[in-house]
mmCIF file of C-alpha atoms and ligand atoms in Angstrom:
data_model
loop_
_atom_site.group_PDB
_atom_site.id
_atom_site.type_symbol
_atom_site.label_atom_id
_atom_site.label_comp_id
_atom_site.label_asym_id
_atom_site.label_seq_id
_atom_site.Cartn_x
_atom_site.Cartn_y
_atom_site.Cartn_z
ATOM 1 C CA UNK A 51 69.533 68.271 28.652
ATOM 2 C CA UNK A 52 72.497 68.365 30.913
ATOM 3 C CA UNK A 53 75.178 70.921 30.101
ATOM 4 C CA UNK A 54 78.567 69.880 28.987
ATOM 5 C CA UNK A 55 81.143 69.061 31.804
ATOM 6 C CA UNK A 56 83.732 71.787 32.228
ATOM 7 C CA UNK A 57 86.940 70.023 32.769
ATOM 8 C CA UNK A 58 90.141 71.674 33.974
ATOM 9 C CA UNK A 59 93.401 69.697 33.523
ATOM 10 C CA UNK A 60 96.189 71.200 35.893
ATOM 11 C CA UNK A 61 99.297 70.708 33.931
ATOM 12 C CA UNK A 62 102.572 72.540 33.038
ATOM 13 C CA UNK A 63 102.809 70.643 29.758
ATOM 14 C CA UNK A 64 100.015 71.079 27.125
ATOM 15 C CA UNK A 65 102.142 69.352 24.568
ATOM 16 C CA UNK A 66 102.770 66.236 26.616
ATOM 17 C CA UNK A 67 101.356 62.950 25.314
ATOM 18 C CA UNK A 68 99.182 62.309 28.491
ATOM 19 C CA UNK A 69 97.780 65.886 28.447
ATOM 20 C CA UNK A 70 96.954 65.886 24.773
ATOM 21 C CA UNK A 71 95.173 62.464 25.123
ATOM 22 C CA UNK A 72 93.060 63.508 28.010
ATOM 23 C CA UNK A 73 92.089 66.783 26.186
ATOM 24 C CA UNK A 74 91.228 64.832 23.023
ATOM 25 C CA UNK A 75 89.068 62.201 24.765
ATOM 26 C CA UNK A 76 87.250 64.823 26.883
ATOM 27 C CA UNK A 77 86.568 66.936 23.816
ATOM 28 C CA UNK A 78 85.286 63.903 21.936
ATOM 29 C CA UNK A 79 82.809 63.388 24.706
ATOM 30 C CA UNK A 80 81.551 66.975 24.381
ATOM 31 C CA UNK A 81 83.334 68.431 27.538
ATOM 32 C CA UNK A 82 84.761 71.952 27.575
ATOM 33 C CA UNK A 83 88.466 71.532 28.531
ATOM 34 C CA UNK A 84 90.851 74.073 29.826
ATOM 35 C CA UNK A 85 94.606 73.343 30.506
ATOM 36 C CA UNK A 86 95.811 75.383 33.377
ATOM 37 C CA UNK A 87 99.451 75.718 34.460
ATOM 38 C CA UNK A 88 99.173 75.718 38.264
ATOM 39 C CA UNK A 89 102.202 78.090 38.420
ATOM 40 C CA UNK A 90 100.088 80.662 36.530
ATOM 41 C CA UNK A 91 97.177 80.599 39.024
ATOM 42 C CA UNK A 92 96.432 82.758 41.991
ATOM 43 C CA UNK A 93 94.297 81.890 44.895
ATOM 44 C CA UNK A 94 91.820 84.113 46.617
ATOM 45 C CA UNK A 95 90.596 83.150 49.997
ATOM 46 C CA UNK A 96 88.362 84.806 52.630
ATOM 47 C CA UNK A 97 85.164 85.135 50.622
ATOM 48 C CA UNK A 98 82.959 82.043 51.162
ATOM 49 C CA UNK A 99 84.987 79.304 49.466
ATOM 50 C CA UNK A 100 87.471 81.280 47.676
ATOM 51 C CA UNK A 101 88.539 81.117 44.061
ATOM 52 C CA UNK A 102 91.279 79.951 41.766
ATOM 53 C CA UNK A 103 92.147 82.726 39.303
ATOM 54 C CA UNK A 104 93.766 82.173 35.914
ATOM 55 C CA UNK A 105 94.534 84.921 33.541
ATOM 56 C CA UNK A 106 92.429 87.330 35.585
ATOM 57 C CA UNK A 107 89.250 85.178 35.718
ATOM 58 C CA UNK A 108 88.068 82.660 38.206
ATOM 59 C CA UNK A 109 88.178 79.126 36.943
ATOM 60 C CA UNK A 110 84.724 77.596 36.581
ATOM 61 C CA UNK A 111 85.137 73.860 36.545
ATOM 62 C CA UNK A 112 82.984 70.767 37.328
ATOM 63 C CA UNK A 113 86.001 68.530 37.554
ATOM 64 C CA UNK A 114 89.728 68.822 37.812
ATOM 65 C CA UNK A 115 92.398 66.379 36.725
ATOM 66 C CA UNK A 116 95.654 67.276 38.531
ATOM 67 C CA UNK A 117 98.781 66.340 36.584
ATOM 68 C CA UNK A 118 101.321 67.724 38.955
ATOM 69 C CA UNK A 119 104.915 67.257 38.278
ATOM 70 C CA UNK A 120 107.227 66.347 41.104
ATOM 71 C CA UNK A 121 109.169 69.688 40.875
ATOM 72 C CA UNK A 122 105.965 71.701 41.546
ATOM 73 C CA UNK A 123 104.255 69.390 44.077
ATOM 74 C CA UNK A 124 103.519 72.042 46.670
ATOM 75 C CA UNK A 125 102.405 74.740 44.183
ATOM 76 C CA UNK A 126 100.156 72.282 42.450
ATOM 77 C CA UNK A 127 98.647 70.686 45.622
ATOM 78 C CA UNK A 128 97.641 74.056 47.074
ATOM 79 C CA UNK A 129 95.539 74.627 43.858
ATOM 80 C CA UNK A 130 93.966 71.193 44.132
ATOM 81 C CA UNK A 131 93.117 71.885 47.740
ATOM 82 C CA UNK A 132 91.497 75.057 46.754
ATOM 83 C CA UNK A 133 89.233 73.323 44.181
ATOM 84 C CA UNK A 134 88.426 70.710 46.813
ATOM 85 C CA UNK A 135 87.286 73.195 49.341
ATOM 86 C CA UNK A 136 85.132 74.853 46.707
ATOM 87 C CA UNK A 137 83.363 71.519 46.313
ATOM 88 C CA UNK A 138 84.758 70.841 42.827
ATOM 89 C CA UNK A 139 85.369 67.227 42.009
ATOM 90 C CA UNK A 140 89.147 66.501 41.791
ATOM 91 C CA UNK A 141 90.324 63.329 40.319
ATOM 92 C CA UNK A 142 93.025 63.015 43.016
ATOM 93 C CA UNK A 143 92.669 64.880 46.189
ATOM 94 C CA UNK A 144 95.524 67.046 47.644
ATOM 95 C CA UNK A 145 96.115 64.621 50.567
ATOM 96 C CA UNK A 146 96.146 61.601 48.248
ATOM 97 C CA UNK A 147 98.754 63.216 46.034
ATOM 98 C CA UNK A 148 100.957 64.068 48.982
ATOM 99 C CA UNK A 149 100.571 60.683 50.590
ATOM 100 C CA UNK A 150 101.361 58.790 47.588
ATOM 101 C CA UNK A 151 104.219 60.902 46.566
ATOM 102 C CA UNK A 152 106.168 59.987 49.663
ATOM 103 C CA UNK A 153 107.240 56.495 49.341
ATOM 104 C CA UNK A 154 107.683 56.167 53.212
ATOM 105 C CA UNK A 155 104.313 57.647 53.990
ATOM 106 C CA UNK A 156 102.587 55.412 51.390
ATOM 107 C CA UNK A 157 104.362 52.277 52.562
ATOM 108 C CA UNK A 158 103.429 53.003 56.160
ATOM 109 C CA UNK A 159 99.765 53.304 55.328
ATOM 110 C CA UNK A 160 99.716 50.390 52.895
ATOM 111 C CA UNK A 161 101.693 47.881 55.041
ATOM 112 C CA UNK A 162 99.680 48.709 58.148
ATOM 113 C CA UNK A 163 96.583 47.636 56.157
ATOM 114 C CA UNK A 164 98.252 44.421 55.124
ATOM 115 C CA UNK A 165 99.555 45.254 51.555
ATOM 116 C CA UNK A 166 102.850 43.507 51.000
ATOM 117 C CA UNK A 167 105.724 45.992 50.520
ATOM 118 C CA UNK A 168 109.400 45.423 50.514
ATOM 119 C CA UNK A 169 111.043 45.477 53.929
ATOM 120 C CA UNK A 170 112.079 49.093 54.187
ATOM 121 C CA UNK A 171 114.222 51.073 56.772
ATOM 122 C CA UNK A 172 114.491 54.793 57.136
ATOM 123 C CA UNK A 173 118.066 55.913 57.855
ATOM 124 C CA UNK A 174 119.009 59.383 59.179
ATOM 125 C CA UNK A 175 122.742 58.854 59.348
ATOM 126 C CA UNK A 176 125.080 56.993 57.015
ATOM 127 C CA UNK A 177 126.507 55.240 60.062
ATOM 128 C CA UNK A 178 123.125 53.406 60.492
ATOM 129 C CA UNK A 179 123.430 51.939 56.989
ATOM 130 C CA UNK A 180 124.898 48.648 57.968
ATOM 131 C CA UNK A 181 122.264 48.009 60.755
ATOM 132 C CA UNK A 182 119.498 48.937 58.374
ATOM 133 C CA UNK A 183 120.698 46.636 55.703
ATOM 134 C CA UNK A 184 120.769 43.644 58.122
ATOM 135 C CA UNK A 185 117.240 44.434 59.030
ATOM 136 C CA UNK A 186 116.012 44.400 55.387
ATOM 137 C CA UNK A 187 117.857 41.208 54.417
ATOM 138 C CA UNK A 188 121.490 42.127 53.523
ATOM 139 C CA UNK A 189 123.205 43.074 50.279
ATOM 140 C CA UNK A 190 122.467 43.624 47.645
ATOM 141 C CA UNK A 191 119.897 46.199 48.746
ATOM 142 C CA UNK A 192 118.078 49.105 47.215
ATOM 143 C CA UNK A 193 118.882 52.605 48.329
ATOM 144 C CA UNK A 194 116.321 55.313 47.379
ATOM 145 C CA UNK A 195 114.977 58.722 48.168
ATOM 146 C CA UNK A 196 111.554 58.810 49.668
ATOM 147 C CA UNK A 197 110.410 61.343 47.101
ATOM 148 C CA UNK A 198 112.131 60.606 43.855
ATOM 149 C CA UNK A 199 110.522 59.700 40.502
ATOM 150 C CA UNK A 200 111.347 58.180 37.102
ATOM 151 C CA UNK A 201 114.121 56.081 38.750
ATOM 152 C CA UNK A 202 116.145 59.198 39.450
ATOM 153 C CA UNK A 203 117.064 58.437 43.040
ATOM 154 C CA UNK A 204 116.847 54.686 43.058
ATOM 155 C CA UNK A 205 120.175 52.627 43.314
ATOM 156 C CA UNK A 206 121.103 49.033 43.723
ATOM 157 C CA UNK A 207 124.036 48.717 46.233
ATOM 158 C CA UNK A 208 126.127 45.527 46.159
ATOM 159 C CA UNK A 209 128.145 46.111 49.260
ATOM 160 C CA UNK A 210 127.758 47.862 52.648
ATOM 161 C CA UNK A 211 130.429 50.409 51.584
ATOM 162 C CA UNK A 212 128.531 51.213 48.418
ATOM 163 C CA UNK A 213 125.336 51.464 50.402
ATOM 164 C CA UNK A 214 126.815 53.811 52.937
ATOM 165 C CA UNK A 215 128.181 56.045 50.362
ATOM 166 C CA UNK A 216 124.909 56.267 48.580
ATOM 167 C CA UNK A 217 123.131 56.989 51.870
ATOM 168 C CA UNK A 218 125.700 59.695 52.686
ATOM 169 C CA UNK A 219 125.147 61.426 49.260
ATOM 170 C CA UNK A 220 121.390 61.446 49.483
ATOM 171 C CA UNK A 221 121.377 62.628 52.989
ATOM 172 C CA UNK A 222 123.774 65.443 51.975
ATOM 173 C CA UNK A 223 121.054 66.313 49.370
ATOM 174 C CA UNK A 224 118.594 66.635 52.198
ATOM 175 C CA UNK A 225 116.631 63.647 50.956
ATOM 176 C CA UNK A 226 114.679 61.242 53.191
ATOM 177 C CA UNK A 227 116.631 58.121 52.627
ATOM 178 C CA UNK A 228 115.262 54.547 52.564
ATOM 179 C CA UNK A 229 117.223 51.175 52.578
ATOM 180 C CA UNK A 230 115.069 48.646 51.047
ATOM 181 C CA UNK A 231 115.064 44.856 50.511
ATOM 182 C CA UNK A 232 116.024 44.028 47.113
ATOM 183 C CA UNK A 233 113.385 41.853 45.259
ATOM 184 C CA UNK A 234 115.882 39.766 43.339
ATOM 185 C CA UNK A 235 113.207 37.703 41.412
ATOM 186 C CA UNK A 236 111.818 40.867 39.988
ATOM 187 C CA UNK A 237 115.118 42.347 38.911
ATOM 188 C CA UNK A 238 114.651 44.702 35.976
ATOM 189 C CA UNK A 239 110.867 44.258 35.728
ATOM 190 C CA UNK A 240 107.706 45.403 37.227
ATOM 191 C CA UNK A 241 104.009 45.568 36.601
ATOM 192 C CA UNK A 242 102.216 48.775 36.080
ATOM 193 C CA UNK A 243 98.492 48.893 36.699
ATOM 194 C CA UNK A 244 96.274 51.863 35.893
ATOM 195 C CA UNK A 245 93.439 52.119 38.313
ATOM 196 C CA UNK A 246 90.472 54.635 37.746
ATOM 197 C CA UNK A 247 87.552 54.870 40.127
ATOM 198 C CA UNK A 248 88.420 51.744 42.001
ATOM 199 C CA UNK A 249 88.716 49.557 38.830
ATOM 200 C CA UNK A 250 91.649 48.402 36.703
ATOM 201 C CA UNK A 251 91.687 50.073 33.458
ATOM 202 C CA UNK A 252 94.807 48.599 31.883
ATOM 203 C CA UNK A 253 98.081 46.865 32.884
ATOM 204 C CA UNK A 254 101.485 46.170 31.369
ATOM 205 C CA UNK A 255 104.809 44.756 32.322
ATOM 206 C CA UNK A 256 107.867 46.937 32.043
ATOM 207 C CA UNK A 257 111.272 45.423 31.367
ATOM 208 C CA UNK A 258 114.517 47.316 32.032
ATOM 209 C CA UNK A 259 117.036 47.820 29.169
ATOM 210 C CA UNK A 260 120.267 45.711 29.398
ATOM 211 C CA UNK A 261 121.777 45.430 32.872
ATOM 212 C CA UNK A 262 119.694 48.186 34.342
ATOM 213 C CA UNK A 263 117.592 47.127 37.305
ATOM 214 C CA UNK A 264 115.072 49.851 37.100
ATOM 215 C CA UNK A 265 112.282 49.386 34.551
ATOM 216 C CA UNK A 266 111.026 52.946 34.374
ATOM 217 C CA UNK A 267 109.743 53.866 30.970
ATOM 218 C CA UNK A 268 111.810 57.127 31.052
ATOM 219 C CA UNK A 269 114.913 55.083 31.475
ATOM 220 C CA UNK A 270 114.242 53.237 28.158
ATOM 221 C CA UNK A 271 112.282 50.396 29.822
ATOM 222 C CA UNK A 272 110.359 48.271 27.231
ATOM 223 C CA UNK A 273 106.674 47.816 27.728
ATOM 224 C CA UNK A 274 104.686 44.674 26.990
ATOM 225 C CA UNK A 275 101.072 43.606 27.333
ATOM 226 C CA UNK A 276 100.094 41.140 30.136
ATOM 227 C CA UNK A 277 96.968 39.320 31.349
ATOM 228 C CA UNK A 278 96.816 40.669 34.858
ATOM 229 C CA UNK A 279 96.324 38.120 37.505
ATOM 230 C CA UNK A 280 93.517 38.507 39.918
ATOM 231 C CA UNK A 281 95.717 38.887 42.985
ATOM 232 C CA UNK A 282 97.685 41.663 41.284
ATOM 233 C CA UNK A 283 94.414 43.484 40.396
ATOM 234 C CA UNK A 284 93.097 43.282 43.933
ATOM 235 C CA UNK A 285 96.294 44.612 45.517
ATOM 236 C CA UNK A 286 96.521 47.508 43.030
ATOM 237 C CA UNK A 287 92.790 48.507 43.681
ATOM 238 C CA UNK A 288 93.137 48.232 47.407
ATOM 239 C CA UNK A 289 96.424 50.183 47.363
ATOM 240 C CA UNK A 290 94.863 53.090 45.414
ATOM 241 C CA UNK A 291 91.769 53.086 47.613
ATOM 242 C CA UNK A 292 93.705 53.139 50.817
ATOM 243 C CA UNK A 293 95.681 56.227 49.575
ATOM 244 C CA UNK A 294 92.636 57.832 48.237
ATOM 245 C CA UNK A 295 93.996 57.777 44.705
ATOM 246 C CA UNK A 296 91.057 57.775 42.158
ATOM 247 C CA UNK A 297 93.284 57.922 39.083
ATOM 248 C CA UNK A 298 96.632 56.319 39.513
ATOM 249 C CA UNK A 299 99.456 54.049 38.319
ATOM 250 C CA UNK A 300 100.275 51.307 40.762
ATOM 251 C CA UNK A 301 103.688 49.705 40.561
ATOM 252 C CA UNK A 302 103.997 46.103 41.664
ATOM 253 C CA UNK A 303 107.055 43.824 41.747
ATOM 254 C CA UNK A 304 106.570 40.180 41.007
ATOM 255 C CA UNK A 305 107.597 38.578 44.229
ATOM 256 C CA UNK A 306 108.147 34.874 44.779
ATOM 257 C CA UNK A 307 104.851 34.599 46.684
ATOM 258 C CA UNK A 308 102.848 37.216 44.751
ATOM 259 C CA UNK A 309 102.619 40.981 44.169
ATOM 260 C CA UNK A 310 104.722 43.373 46.163
ATOM 261 C CA UNK A 311 103.733 47.020 46.202
ATOM 262 C CA UNK A 312 106.361 49.534 45.268
ATOM 263 C CA UNK A 313 104.448 52.802 44.803
ATOM 264 C CA UNK A 314 101.322 54.528 43.571
ATOM 265 C CA UNK A 315 101.735 57.433 40.944
ATOM 266 C CA UNK A 316 99.042 60.042 41.086
ATOM 267 C CA UNK A 317 99.832 61.386 37.612
ATOM 268 C CA UNK A 318 100.623 58.234 35.574
ATOM 269 C CA UNK A 319 102.117 58.590 32.103
ATOM 270 C CA UNK A 320 99.692 57.265 29.427
ATOM 271 C CA UNK A 321 101.950 56.809 26.511
ATOM 272 C CA UNK A 322 103.608 53.489 27.511
ATOM 273 C CA UNK A 323 100.409 51.911 28.831
ATOM 274 C CA UNK A 324 98.224 52.841 25.750
ATOM 275 C CA UNK A 325 100.984 51.466 23.447
ATOM 276 C CA UNK A 326 101.417 48.244 25.474
ATOM 277 C CA UNK A 327 97.752 47.448 26.186
ATOM 278 C CA UNK A 328 96.092 49.048 23.071
ATOM 279 C CA UNK A 329 93.434 50.256 25.448
ATOM 280 C CA UNK A 330 92.089 53.782 25.264
ATOM 281 C CA UNK A 331 93.213 54.695 28.872
ATOM 282 C CA UNK A 332 92.630 58.451 28.472
ATOM 283 C CA UNK A 333 89.080 57.651 27.337
ATOM 284 C CA UNK A 334 88.298 55.379 30.207
ATOM 285 C CA UNK A 335 89.621 57.939 32.714
ATOM 286 C CA UNK A 336 87.521 60.727 31.199
ATOM 287 C CA UNK A 337 84.420 58.328 31.237
ATOM 288 C CA UNK A 338 84.962 57.624 34.887
ATOM 289 C CA UNK A 339 85.269 61.300 35.743
ATOM 290 C CA UNK A 340 82.237 62.271 33.777
ATOM 291 C CA UNK A 341 80.171 59.676 35.617
ATOM 292 C CA UNK A 342 81.490 60.633 39.050
ATOM 293 C CA UNK A 343 82.062 64.326 39.170
ATOM 294 C CA UNK A 344 78.640 65.047 40.429
ATOM 295 C CA UNK A 345 79.441 63.343 43.613
ATOM 296 C CA UNK A 346 82.333 64.871 45.428
ATOM 297 C CA UNK A 347 84.169 62.441 47.796
ATOM 298 C CA UNK A 348 84.218 63.409 51.367
ATOM 299 C CA UNK A 349 87.054 63.873 53.746
ATOM 300 C CA UNK A 350 85.620 62.350 56.961
ATOM 301 C CA UNK A 351 88.384 63.945 59.097
ATOM 302 C CA UNK A 352 87.155 67.239 58.041
ATOM 303 C CA UNK A 353 83.433 66.432 58.563
ATOM 304 C CA UNK A 354 84.230 65.028 62.022
ATOM 305 C CA UNK A 355 86.290 68.135 63.087
ATOM 306 C CA UNK A 356 83.792 70.621 61.643
ATOM 307 C CA UNK A 357 82.258 71.333 65.107
ATOM 308 C CA UNK A 358 84.867 72.870 67.343
ATOM 309 C CA UNK A 359 85.869 70.700 70.112
ATOM 310 C CA UNK A 360 84.367 67.717 68.593
ATOM 311 C CA UNK A 361 86.060 64.686 67.242
ATOM 312 C CA UNK A 362 86.337 60.835 67.264
ATOM 313 C CA UNK A 363 87.848 58.693 69.846
ATOM 314 C CA UNK A 364 88.462 54.955 69.913
ATOM 315 C CA UNK A 365 87.526 52.919 72.908
ATOM 316 C CA UNK A 366 89.278 49.449 72.865
ATOM 317 C CA UNK A 367 87.153 47.236 74.791
ATOM 318 C CA UNK A 368 90.205 44.999 75.696
ATOM 319 C CA UNK A 369 91.459 48.148 77.670
ATOM 320 C CA UNK A 370 88.061 48.480 79.361
ATOM 321 C CA UNK A 371 87.140 45.020 80.359
ATOM 322 C CA UNK A 372 84.253 46.193 82.474
ATOM 323 C CA UNK A 373 82.481 46.969 79.259
ATOM 324 C CA UNK A 374 82.553 43.421 77.967
ATOM 325 C CA UNK A 375 78.944 42.046 77.815
ATOM 326 C CA UNK A 376 77.406 45.634 78.330
ATOM 327 C CA UNK A 377 75.446 47.368 75.623
ATOM 328 C CA UNK A 378 76.750 50.375 73.601
ATOM 329 C CA UNK A 379 74.149 52.484 75.274
ATOM 330 C CA UNK A 380 75.707 51.747 78.664
ATOM 331 C CA UNK A 381 79.087 53.005 77.443
ATOM 332 C CA UNK A 382 77.770 56.035 75.555
ATOM 333 C CA UNK A 383 77.795 59.279 77.417
ATOM 334 C CA UNK A 384 75.789 62.444 77.188
ATOM 335 C CA UNK A 385 75.689 63.724 73.689
ATOM 336 C CA UNK A 386 78.250 61.404 72.329
ATOM 337 C CA UNK A 387 77.322 58.829 69.681
ATOM 338 C CA UNK A 388 78.771 55.556 68.522
ATOM 339 C CA UNK A 389 79.945 56.260 64.877
ATOM 340 C CA UNK A 390 81.111 52.705 64.114
ATOM 341 C CA UNK A 391 82.050 49.471 65.731
ATOM 342 C CA UNK A 392 85.143 47.695 64.404
ATOM 343 C CA UNK A 393 84.586 43.960 65.002
ATOM 344 C CA UNK A 394 87.193 41.736 63.420
ATOM 345 C CA UNK A 395 87.522 42.857 59.817
ATOM 346 C CA UNK A 396 83.839 44.360 59.917
ATOM 347 C CA UNK A 397 82.771 47.884 60.270
ATOM 348 C CA UNK A 398 79.345 48.179 61.783
ATOM 349 C CA UNK A 399 78.333 51.762 60.953
ATOM 350 C CA UNK A 400 75.948 53.614 63.289
ATOM 351 C CA UNK A 401 75.732 50.397 65.465
ATOM 352 C CA UNK A 402 72.474 49.701 67.324
ATOM 353 C CA UNK A 403 72.629 50.968 70.895
ATOM 354 C CA UNK A 404 71.553 47.647 72.253
ATOM 355 C CA UNK A 405 74.449 45.879 70.669
ATOM 356 C CA UNK A 406 76.438 43.865 73.233
ATOM 357 C CA UNK A 407 80.224 44.532 73.246
ATOM 358 C CA UNK A 408 82.744 41.778 72.882
ATOM 359 C CA UNK A 409 86.363 41.661 74.117
ATOM 360 C CA UNK A 410 87.907 42.525 70.750
ATOM 361 C CA UNK A 411 85.547 45.285 69.729
ATOM 362 C CA UNK A 412 86.748 48.706 69.129
ATOM 363 C CA UNK A 413 84.062 51.393 69.558
ATOM 364 C CA UNK A 414 84.526 54.750 67.661
ATOM 365 C CA UNK A 415 82.682 57.437 69.411
ATOM 366 C CA UNK A 416 81.831 60.887 68.094
ATOM 367 C CA UNK A 417 81.181 63.807 70.461
ATOM 368 C CA UNK A 418 82.913 66.536 72.414
ATOM 369 C CA UNK A 419 86.420 65.218 73.034
ATOM 370 C CA UNK A 420 87.046 66.761 76.409
ATOM 371 C CA UNK A 421 83.873 65.585 77.980
ATOM 372 C CA UNK A 422 84.241 61.943 76.586
ATOM 373 C CA UNK A 423 87.705 61.870 77.963
ATOM 374 C CA UNK A 424 86.540 63.270 81.394
ATOM 375 C CA UNK A 425 83.792 60.653 81.427
ATOM 376 C CA UNK A 426 86.171 57.829 80.862
ATOM 377 C CA UNK A 427 88.455 59.138 83.355
ATOM 378 C CA UNK A 428 85.689 59.192 85.909
ATOM 379 C CA UNK A 429 84.845 55.530 85.042
ATOM 380 C CA UNK A 430 88.480 54.691 85.362
ATOM 381 C CA UNK A 431 88.857 56.124 88.715
ATOM 382 C CA UNK A 432 85.709 54.563 89.867
ATOM 383 C CA UNK A 433 86.792 51.067 88.685
ATOM 384 C CA UNK A 434 90.214 51.541 90.352
ATOM 385 C CA UNK A 435 88.489 52.281 93.584
ATOM 386 C CA UNK A 436 86.704 49.080 93.333
ATOM 387 C CA UNK A 437 89.676 46.938 93.386
HETATM 388 N N1 ADP B 89 113.124 46.981 46.152
HETATM 389 C C1 ADP B 89 113.226 46.789 44.880
HETATM 390 N N2 ADP B 89 113.602 45.509 44.372
HETATM 391 C C2 ADP B 89 113.695 45.384 42.971
HETATM 392 N N3 ADP B 89 113.566 46.285 42.164
HETATM 393 C C3 ADP B 89 113.345 47.553 42.604
HETATM 394 C C4 ADP B 89 113.102 47.807 44.017
HETATM 395 N N4 ADP B 89 112.821 49.107 44.154
HETATM 396 C C5 ADP B 89 112.810 49.656 42.882
HETATM 397 N N5 ADP B 89 113.088 48.762 41.966
HETATM 398 C C6 ADP B 89 113.078 48.951 40.534
HETATM 399 O O1 ADP B 89 113.522 50.305 40.316
HETATM 400 C C7 ADP B 89 112.334 51.027 39.637
HETATM 401 C C8 ADP B 89 112.164 52.435 40.206
HETATM 402 O O2 ADP B 89 111.803 52.314 41.636
HETATM 403 P P1 ADP B 89 110.626 53.109 42.235
HETATM 404 O O3 ADP B 89 110.664 52.837 43.713
HETATM 405 O O4 ADP B 89 109.358 52.968 41.608
HETATM 406 O O5 ADP B 89 111.062 54.673 42.185
HETATM 407 P P2 ADP B 89 110.583 55.807 41.138
HETATM 408 O O6 ADP B 89 109.569 56.536 41.829
HETATM 409 O O7 ADP B 89 111.870 56.629 40.826
HETATM 410 O O8 ADP B 89 110.018 55.191 39.883
HETATM 411 C C9 ADP B 89 111.125 50.179 39.823
HETATM 412 O O9 ADP B 89 110.223 50.238 38.819
HETATM 413 C C10 ADP B 89 111.729 48.725 39.806
HETATM 414 O O10 ADP B 89 112.003 48.237 38.450
HETATM 415 MG MG1 MG B 90 108.246 53.949 39.978
#
């Protein structure tokens, strides 16, 4: 028989609804659960994989659920990173927490991959406010801090003057400030989707109280059950996957032409969603983790860089027209290997060396960076000499 899963919940609030629910559901399933305050841990490095120490003892865990509050992001994330490097399954990786927590970073990653986000501008001086507003579609517009939560640093500005003042104040607070298109048709409401392990677990609509435009539960927003449309589910899952979030709350606005992604929360609250959907969300999260904790997800970046001097480079065939119609093995050099070929929307992993290159292909080559570059440079000079 398999021994019980040892689960560590990183949380500063053992009494919080979400923490209590996760503990209860895990214990119901026979797991051994320990709640650990990340601020009460110490880390030991330098001996093999290192350790996370709590009350004098190294934590022995098979899986970790990080429930890291915003005010302790860096303290929490370094503990998560330590577990990751020990090969312990973490429900959200350190990088995914950091990426999703910064609204600008998250929007950059997501919009680059075609997820619809509100038009957003970064401003670094209040004097740029007016220009930024015209780029995102005029007033009213939304002014927000890139790293706020629970609606704390989100404002609706009705005039350029209001907006400039808000920008000035946030910048004085040393915030990263965003000017954002106001999605009028979604005023006071949004859709929260809980995604776990790449699947939708539950969804609800949140409706703001009175004239408030922010629908956050912590600002008194009402929650209601919804039947989630397919398009919304797809965007939510894709957004979580792109940010590497395995357990998260995805916030979507209901735009005129479909879902618009606002943010992805790595420690979503469970109270509102369990109440609205009547689904055992905590139980589903624990189920997912107990199925998956024996396979640790892999940080490809880290794998690729493990050999010193080695890495991955992209050769865009349109920049190297002489390769069009040639085979991969004619391009490959020395010890280097083609990791993957991007062709249209497809990934061809470990492509066959006899595959013939097309004009829009992008070839990702793994090997010793310096020698690949030198080789390409030689080719370049050779082809220039030809003309
Ligand atoms: N661009 C926008 N258009 C319309 N409503 C918005 C917009 N941005 C935020 N909101 C409202 O404000 C709430 C809080 O904004 P959000 O960006 O999620 O910040 P927080 O991280 O503080 O929750 C959202 O749930 C939504 O109701
Ligand atoms: Mg939000």
